[in-house]
Amino acid sequence: MILTVWIITVIAFVVIQIPPGDYVTNMVSEMMSQGSDRIDPAVTQQLRDQYGLNDPVYVQYYKWMKNIVTEGNFGYSLTFRRDARVLILERLPMTFLLTSSSVLFVWFVSLPIGVFSAVKQYSIWDYIATFIGFIGVATPNFLFALILMYLSYRYGGRALIGLFSKEYVNAPWSWARVADLLKHMIIPVIIIGTSYTAGLIRTMRANLLDELKRPYVDAARAKGLPETRLIWKYPVRYALNPFVSTIGWALPGLVAGEVIVSIVLNLPTSGPVLFEALKEQDMYVAAGFILVLSTLTVIGTFISDVLLVILDPRIRLE
Amino acid sequence: MRKLGLYFLAILLLVSLAPVGNIVKAQGTYHESPMLTALVEAGELPPVEERLPANPRVVEPFKEVGEYGGAMRMGFVGNNPGWGGLWYVTGWENLASWAPDFSGVVPNIAESWEVSDDVREYTFHLREGMKWSDGAPFTADDIMFYIEDILFNEELSPAGPSADWLPREGAAEFRAEKIDDYTVKFIFANPYGTFLYTLPQWNGRHITWFPKHYLSQFHADYNPNVADLVAETEGAEDWVSLFNIKASGPTEDTNNYFNNLERPLLFPWIPTSVLGGSTEMNMVRNPYYFKVDTEGNQLPYIDEVVGVSYQDDEARNLALANGDIDYIKDATGREFFFDALDSGAPLAMSFWNDEAGNTNSIHFNFNTQDTVLAEIFKDINFRIGMSHAINREEIIEIVHQGQGTPAQVAPLESSPLYNERLATQYIEYNVDLANEYLDKVAPERDSDGYRLRPDGERLSFVLSVPNSEAWQANWVSVGELLVGYWEAVGVEVLLDAVAADVMTERREQNNYEATIYTGEGGAGLTPILQPRYYVPGEYDSLFGVSWFYWWAGAQDAVTIEPPQEVKDLRLKFEQVGQQPTQEAQIAAMTEVLNIAADNFWVIGISRPGNGFQPYHERIGNFPDQWIHGWGEGVEKITYPEQWYLKQ
């Protein structure tokens, strides 16, 4: 696991450095795009020395890694001029709140619909559920976000942008602020969630259909077990296996989906910061985020493995 | 769309060497925001009379005397509040400022000044009793600290004294003298007749930027134990980088001050939180701000400013139309805002006159790595032919919504520097004429109808265009049309739209063949202040950017020594700034512009139409028309300290 994370950090750090230019080039471009016309080359050179950008990549990587391992220091954000760790810690809670809410939403929606579609296979409701699910998959997140923004502006009187109303952005935590947050979270959760529900509905439906044809189901039915209890107790439980093992791959997918949605909806999560950091070649922040997110994904995979073992004792024996 | 006259530009800067500001002393006592009165009553602040200088700068409100209070919300794109727009509204206070109609330089931080007859010596009188935002006095010592301990410090300025406002020639011989606590004298090595014009601009910002009482603790000459502070500061390697981080200068980006909350400032609003965990940052009024309105009310009127970060333009536009924010810099989406205005969004609309001489400048890189191509680019017949091949009316119709008239890059008709030949030569759209000129350069054609270069290769080049949309630019759309026009005369052009920072990298590496950029240098005397398309050797003289790097002595970039005639021309331009009087400067610059017309460095498209600026209708005292440009301080010329929020 540690090896995986380490390889990811190397790749992340190197890939960030591949595009031409560096943070200083980017800063100069930004100043120019504002109209500044005299950027002294002596200044840019001094800035590069100051930020250590003249060192070779492996030296920069070594310094960065050493500081993380020995001091827990993630380096310095060139854009925000602050400790990258502080920046990451500020943004991660919202990201996790949003992502985990989306996972719950996905499960909450796709599990019953999946079971329902399997039990009532080829009924009109099966088709409707499938149809809606496929639309969710096929609509790009950003488009869906724009449509919902437009609808909320057109019919709700105002566009729901951000995670807080303006009164609550920098307010201390209170019940009113939580309520405000929940109100604003509905749209992003639906957007991020819908693209994954259809996949899970199909998986659930297919697995359950396999199980429903097994003789033990017929046997149970013949013994007079009520239909609802029968389905939920036995075939659904078997069908859940792939469901749980998807946590591993669903997490990075949701985090990636979150980036685009957060940019469009202006959410204070890690996505936009990561995206900007990559664009501006603010490499310590970018690499720091990738390190943290990949570590969490690896942990997520581990958790799903553990859950699987608990759910299905057969796996332990193999 | 209303067509606004540029009439008031005509009188521009003609009577401006003498201070002409409102030095009307306000009668009676001063007034302050209720927010500050509360602090004074609580004993946390001295009374307003003690906070203001003896002779505060009086600002005449644009429309009416405003009311105190409120929090103005400004939206910006990205993670940099300063560059995103707040610098132009909440910062940018220099020794002098522009009069609101751009008719001259008026006193700002300096109360008045005298200029010697040979324009080598400038004596500035500061405002007695003026204070930094922490209450410490602002005096001549702060300016001397900048000159002696920063500009002339070998570690902070390793390449020798170098500043935006200081001519490169004779920089080392520049001196400043402190006459008394409120008087400073600047003595230049050579006559410097245009110095006053640099003061209100970005280039003049450093002179009053460094609070000595705060920054001396980070300076090795003042604090022998500075190493301790270096050790405890994140991102600092040595005292030089520590100083830069804390001071946001001299080499560090000025707008880094938004990340340092303890730094004293002279600005109307000071930051109280940094951008980070949330999408907002906050600013509050500076209780020691040195300006009052005509009734003695201490400015600014607005108590707080909130900077709201957006990830892209669309969300920001929507927020403005929603009424969630009050102001944005560089609005895009003309149709969107006018539709929103019609459908009852809480917006007001202002129109600005662009200071620029043209919407675009097209540059062929004379130093491009392909030497055969470079020779063709240097041939004026090639550029004349390419200019005649452009259908400017069509570009105006398609890209600029019918606004503007065909022109080359040149001073505006209203400017005393207007040069008819420079403005109107070769603008006719005439394919036959274009072919005639191009035949002088590359007459042979291949089987596909493309011209052949002297070495037998097809005449083909890459047009690298920044895909940025800063300043409502449409470079890619213009480039797409150009490709078609030039193909029609047998020149193959490949359009390459690149990110702005890639283009920066290519400048440094001299790695582009042709490009499109802005068209500054139109209104008034701006051709002297921003001569980038009239003389080589400026940062944005993209027809020969490697020459600029040669003059600047760059180490990170490709440098190419310019030929003698280019050096001579540059010298001629530098003499313009040395002329003592406005008439002499104009006469000298006219000569330079004639040479520019002979050389025809860049190709232009059209005169810029009016820009638009949407803002929340609750903002009062925002001008209905204004001159907009980098040299004018963008929003700063509208004196944001006298904006107010209608309750």
Short mmCIF file of C-alpha atoms in Angstrom, two decimals, chain A residues 28-281:
data_model
loop_
_atom_site.label_atom_id
_atom_site.label_comp_id
_atom_site.label_asym_id
_atom_site.label_seq_id
_atom_site.Cartn_x
_atom_site.Cartn_y
_atom_site.Cartn_z
CA VAL A 28 4.35 36.78 -15.22
CA SER A 29 1.55 35.77 -17.59
CA GLU A 30 -1.02 36.69 -15.00
CA MET A 31 0.55 40.10 -14.42
CA MET A 32 0.69 40.64 -18.17
CA SER A 33 -2.88 39.61 -18.69
CA GLN A 34 -3.73 42.46 -16.32
CA GLY A 35 -1.77 44.87 -18.45
CA SER A 36 1.53 45.15 -16.64
CA ASP A 37 4.11 45.92 -19.27
CA ARG A 38 7.40 46.06 -17.44
CA ILE A 39 8.44 42.81 -15.91
CA ASP A 40 12.13 43.05 -15.32
CA PRO A 41 13.94 39.81 -16.28
CA ALA A 42 16.19 40.29 -13.24
CA VAL A 43 13.07 40.04 -11.10
CA THR A 44 11.87 36.79 -12.60
CA GLN A 45 15.29 35.31 -12.13
CA GLN A 46 15.41 36.28 -8.50
CA LEU A 47 11.93 34.87 -7.94
CA ARG A 48 13.00 31.54 -9.40
CA ASP A 49 15.94 31.42 -7.01
CA GLN A 50 13.72 32.38 -4.11
CA TYR A 51 11.23 29.60 -4.82
CA GLY A 52 13.92 27.02 -5.52
CA LEU A 53 12.62 26.49 -9.05
CA ASN A 54 16.11 26.35 -10.48
CA ASP A 55 16.84 23.02 -8.77
CA PRO A 56 16.48 19.82 -10.82
CA VAL A 57 13.18 17.95 -10.40
CA TYR A 58 14.66 15.15 -8.30
CA VAL A 59 16.18 17.63 -5.86
CA GLN A 60 12.83 19.39 -5.52
CA TYR A 61 11.11 16.04 -5.04
CA TYR A 62 13.63 14.91 -2.45
CA LYS A 63 13.26 18.12 -0.44
CA TRP A 64 9.49 17.87 -0.58
CA MET A 65 9.35 14.19 0.45
CA LYS A 66 11.90 14.68 3.20
CA ASN A 67 9.88 17.47 4.74
CA ILE A 68 6.68 15.43 4.63
CA VAL A 69 8.24 12.38 6.23
CA THR A 70 10.31 14.15 8.86
CA GLU A 71 8.16 17.17 9.72
CA GLY A 72 4.75 16.52 8.21
CA ASN A 73 5.43 19.64 6.16
CA PHE A 74 3.77 19.57 2.74
CA GLY A 75 5.69 22.54 1.38
CA TYR A 76 4.64 26.05 0.54
CA SER A 77 1.85 27.19 -1.74
CA LEU A 78 3.22 29.67 -4.23
CA THR A 79 -0.25 30.91 -5.14
CA PHE A 80 -1.61 31.36 -1.65
CA ARG A 81 1.78 32.07 -0.01
CA ARG A 82 0.91 29.75 2.82
CA ASP A 83 1.67 26.34 4.17
CA ALA A 84 0.22 23.85 1.68
CA ARG A 85 -0.87 21.64 4.60
CA VAL A 86 -3.11 24.35 6.01
CA LEU A 87 -4.66 24.85 2.61
CA ILE A 88 -5.29 21.14 2.13
CA LEU A 89 -6.75 20.74 5.60
CA GLU A 90 -9.09 23.68 5.03
CA ARG A 91 -10.50 22.22 1.87
CA LEU A 92 -10.64 18.49 2.61
CA PRO A 93 -13.54 18.41 5.09
CA MET A 94 -15.98 19.92 2.57
CA THR A 95 -14.70 17.60 -0.13
CA PHE A 96 -15.32 14.59 2.07
CA LEU A 97 -18.68 15.78 3.20
CA LEU A 98 -19.70 16.24 -0.42
CA THR A 99 -18.19 12.98 -1.67
CA SER A 100 -19.51 10.82 1.16
CA SER A 101 -22.96 12.37 0.86
CA SER A 102 -22.83 11.53 -2.82
CA VAL A 103 -21.84 7.92 -2.11
CA LEU A 104 -24.74 7.61 0.32
CA PHE A 105 -27.05 9.19 -2.22
CA VAL A 106 -25.88 6.75 -4.89
CA TRP A 107 -26.50 3.77 -2.63
CA PHE A 108 -29.74 5.05 -1.33
CA VAL A 109 -31.12 5.52 -4.81
CA SER A 110 -29.58 2.65 -6.71
CA LEU A 111 -30.10 -0.17 -4.25
CA PRO A 112 -33.91 -0.07 -4.08
CA ILE A 113 -34.24 0.77 -7.76
CA GLY A 114 -31.87 -2.02 -8.71
CA VAL A 115 -33.77 -4.55 -6.63
CA PHE A 116 -37.05 -3.27 -7.96
CA SER A 117 -35.97 -3.48 -11.60
CA ALA A 118 -34.73 -7.01 -11.12
CA VAL A 119 -37.87 -8.25 -9.42
CA LYS A 120 -40.14 -6.57 -11.92
CA GLN A 121 -37.92 -7.29 -14.89
CA TYR A 122 -39.20 -5.91 -18.25
CA SER A 123 -42.09 -4.12 -16.58
CA ILE A 124 -42.82 -0.52 -17.49
CA TRP A 125 -41.21 0.60 -14.20
CA ASP A 126 -38.07 -1.31 -15.03
CA TYR A 127 -37.84 0.58 -18.31
CA ILE A 128 -38.51 3.93 -16.71
CA ALA A 129 -35.89 3.37 -14.01
CA THR A 130 -33.37 2.23 -16.58
CA PHE A 131 -34.15 5.14 -18.85
CA ILE A 132 -33.66 7.73 -16.11
CA GLY A 133 -30.49 6.00 -14.98
CA PHE A 134 -29.02 6.09 -18.46
CA ILE A 135 -29.82 9.76 -18.86
CA GLY A 136 -27.92 10.32 -15.64
CA VAL A 137 -24.90 8.52 -17.03
CA ALA A 138 -25.06 10.15 -20.43
CA THR A 139 -25.43 13.76 -19.30
CA PRO A 140 -22.05 15.34 -18.59
CA ASN A 141 -21.82 16.64 -15.04
CA PHE A 142 -21.07 20.22 -16.02
CA LEU A 143 -24.05 20.36 -18.38
CA PHE A 144 -26.33 18.96 -15.72
CA ALA A 145 -24.93 21.54 -13.29
CA LEU A 146 -25.58 24.38 -15.72
CA ILE A 147 -29.12 23.16 -16.38
CA LEU A 148 -29.92 22.97 -12.67
CA MET A 149 -28.32 26.39 -12.11
CA TYR A 150 -30.46 27.83 -14.87
CA LEU A 151 -33.62 26.21 -13.51
CA SER A 152 -32.95 27.49 -10.01
CA TYR A 153 -32.33 30.97 -11.41
CA ARG A 154 -35.37 30.86 -13.71
CA TYR A 155 -37.88 29.37 -11.29
CA GLY A 156 -36.33 29.82 -7.85
CA GLY A 157 -35.49 33.45 -8.47
CA ARG A 158 -31.80 32.97 -7.86
CA ALA A 159 -29.01 30.66 -8.95
CA LEU A 160 -27.79 28.30 -6.26
CA ILE A 161 -24.05 28.77 -6.45
CA GLY A 162 -21.57 27.85 -3.74
CA LEU A 163 -22.10 25.85 -0.58
CA PHE A 164 -23.32 28.72 1.59
CA SER A 165 -25.50 31.78 1.22
CA LYS A 166 -23.50 34.97 1.42
CA GLU A 167 -24.52 35.58 5.04
CA TYR A 168 -23.01 32.28 6.13
CA VAL A 169 -19.79 32.00 4.14
CA ASN A 170 -17.50 33.19 6.88
CA ALA A 171 -19.94 32.82 9.78
CA PRO A 172 -19.16 30.52 12.70
CA TRP A 173 -20.94 27.18 12.78
CA SER A 174 -24.56 27.27 13.89
CA TRP A 175 -27.72 25.28 13.15
CA ALA A 176 -28.78 27.92 10.67
CA ARG A 177 -25.48 27.54 8.86
CA VAL A 178 -25.83 23.75 8.76
CA ALA A 179 -29.33 24.12 7.36
CA ASP A 180 -28.01 26.54 4.76
CA LEU A 181 -25.25 24.11 3.84
CA LEU A 182 -27.71 21.22 3.48
CA LYS A 183 -29.90 23.33 1.23
CA HIS A 184 -26.96 24.15 -1.03
CA MET A 185 -25.65 20.59 -1.03
CA ILE A 186 -28.69 19.05 -2.68
CA ILE A 187 -27.81 20.12 -6.20
CA PRO A 188 -24.13 19.10 -6.18
CA VAL A 189 -24.94 15.78 -4.52
CA ILE A 190 -27.57 14.98 -7.14
CA ILE A 191 -25.24 15.98 -9.96
CA ILE A 192 -22.25 14.03 -8.72
CA GLY A 193 -24.42 11.09 -7.70
CA THR A 194 -26.54 10.58 -10.79
CA SER A 195 -23.68 9.62 -13.03
CA TYR A 196 -22.90 6.66 -10.77
CA THR A 197 -26.39 5.52 -9.88
CA ALA A 198 -27.14 4.05 -13.29
CA GLY A 199 -24.03 1.89 -13.22
CA LEU A 200 -24.91 0.56 -9.82
CA ILE A 201 -28.55 0.03 -10.72
CA ARG A 202 -27.48 -2.13 -13.65
CA THR A 203 -24.98 -4.06 -11.56
CA MET A 204 -27.53 -4.69 -8.84
CA ARG A 205 -30.17 -5.68 -11.33
CA ALA A 206 -27.92 -8.12 -13.19
CA ASN A 207 -26.58 -9.73 -10.02
CA LEU A 208 -29.98 -10.09 -8.51
CA LEU A 209 -31.40 -11.61 -11.69
CA ASP A 210 -28.68 -14.26 -11.57
CA GLU A 211 -29.51 -15.05 -7.99
CA LEU A 212 -33.27 -15.08 -8.46
CA LYS A 213 -32.95 -18.00 -10.88
CA ARG A 214 -31.11 -20.18 -8.38
CA PRO A 215 -32.90 -23.23 -6.96
CA TYR A 216 -32.61 -22.04 -3.36
CA VAL A 217 -34.92 -19.18 -4.16
CA ASP A 218 -37.51 -21.55 -5.54
CA ALA A 219 -37.01 -23.80 -2.54
CA ALA A 220 -37.51 -20.93 -0.12
CA ARG A 221 -40.57 -19.79 -2.02
CA ALA A 222 -41.96 -23.33 -2.01
CA LYS A 223 -41.58 -23.41 1.76
CA GLY A 224 -43.86 -20.40 1.95
CA LEU A 225 -41.43 -17.64 2.92
CA PRO A 226 -43.01 -14.21 2.31
CA GLU A 227 -41.75 -12.78 -0.97
CA THR A 228 -40.33 -9.52 0.46
CA ARG A 229 -38.42 -11.18 3.23
CA LEU A 230 -37.17 -13.85 0.87
CA ILE A 231 -35.70 -11.39 -1.60
CA TRP A 232 -34.08 -9.08 0.90
CA LYS A 233 -32.68 -11.80 3.10
CA TYR A 234 -31.00 -14.10 0.61
CA PRO A 235 -30.49 -13.07 -3.05
CA VAL A 236 -29.96 -9.39 -2.29
CA ARG A 237 -27.29 -10.21 0.22
CA TYR A 238 -25.36 -12.23 -2.35
CA ALA A 239 -25.88 -9.60 -4.97
CA LEU A 240 -24.36 -7.01 -2.68
CA ASN A 241 -20.81 -8.30 -3.08
CA PRO A 242 -19.87 -6.32 -6.18
CA PHE A 243 -21.73 -3.39 -4.71
CA VAL A 244 -19.39 -3.16 -1.76
CA SER A 245 -16.28 -3.80 -3.75
CA THR A 246 -17.10 -0.79 -5.90
CA ILE A 247 -16.36 1.60 -3.03
CA GLY A 248 -12.73 1.36 -4.03
CA TRP A 249 -13.27 2.59 -7.55
CA ALA A 250 -16.20 4.83 -6.79
CA LEU A 251 -14.17 7.10 -4.50
CA PRO A 252 -11.61 8.36 -7.03
CA GLY A 253 -14.38 8.63 -9.61
CA LEU A 254 -16.48 10.79 -7.33
CA VAL A 255 -13.51 12.95 -6.43
CA ALA A 256 -12.79 13.50 -10.12
CA GLY A 257 -16.44 14.25 -10.86
CA GLU A 258 -16.44 16.66 -7.98
CA VAL A 259 -13.74 18.81 -9.63
CA ILE A 260 -15.86 19.82 -12.60
CA VAL A 261 -19.04 20.27 -10.61
CA SER A 262 -17.25 22.36 -8.00
CA ILE A 263 -15.78 24.62 -10.65
CA VAL A 264 -19.14 25.19 -12.29
CA LEU A 265 -21.00 25.64 -9.01
CA ASN A 266 -18.18 27.48 -7.25
CA LEU A 267 -17.89 25.14 -4.29
CA PRO A 268 -15.10 25.57 -1.72
CA THR A 269 -13.84 22.00 -2.06
CA SER A 270 -10.43 20.67 -2.98
CA GLY A 271 -11.32 20.22 -6.67
CA PRO A 272 -10.98 23.83 -7.85
CA VAL A 273 -7.84 24.38 -5.80
CA LEU A 274 -6.25 21.24 -7.21
CA PHE A 275 -7.25 22.24 -10.72
CA GLU A 276 -5.88 25.77 -10.34
CA ALA A 277 -2.72 24.46 -8.71
CA LEU A 278 -2.12 22.19 -11.68
CA LYS A 279 -2.81 25.02 -14.10
CA GLU A 280 -0.57 27.48 -12.29
CA GLN A 281 2.09 24.88 -11.60
#
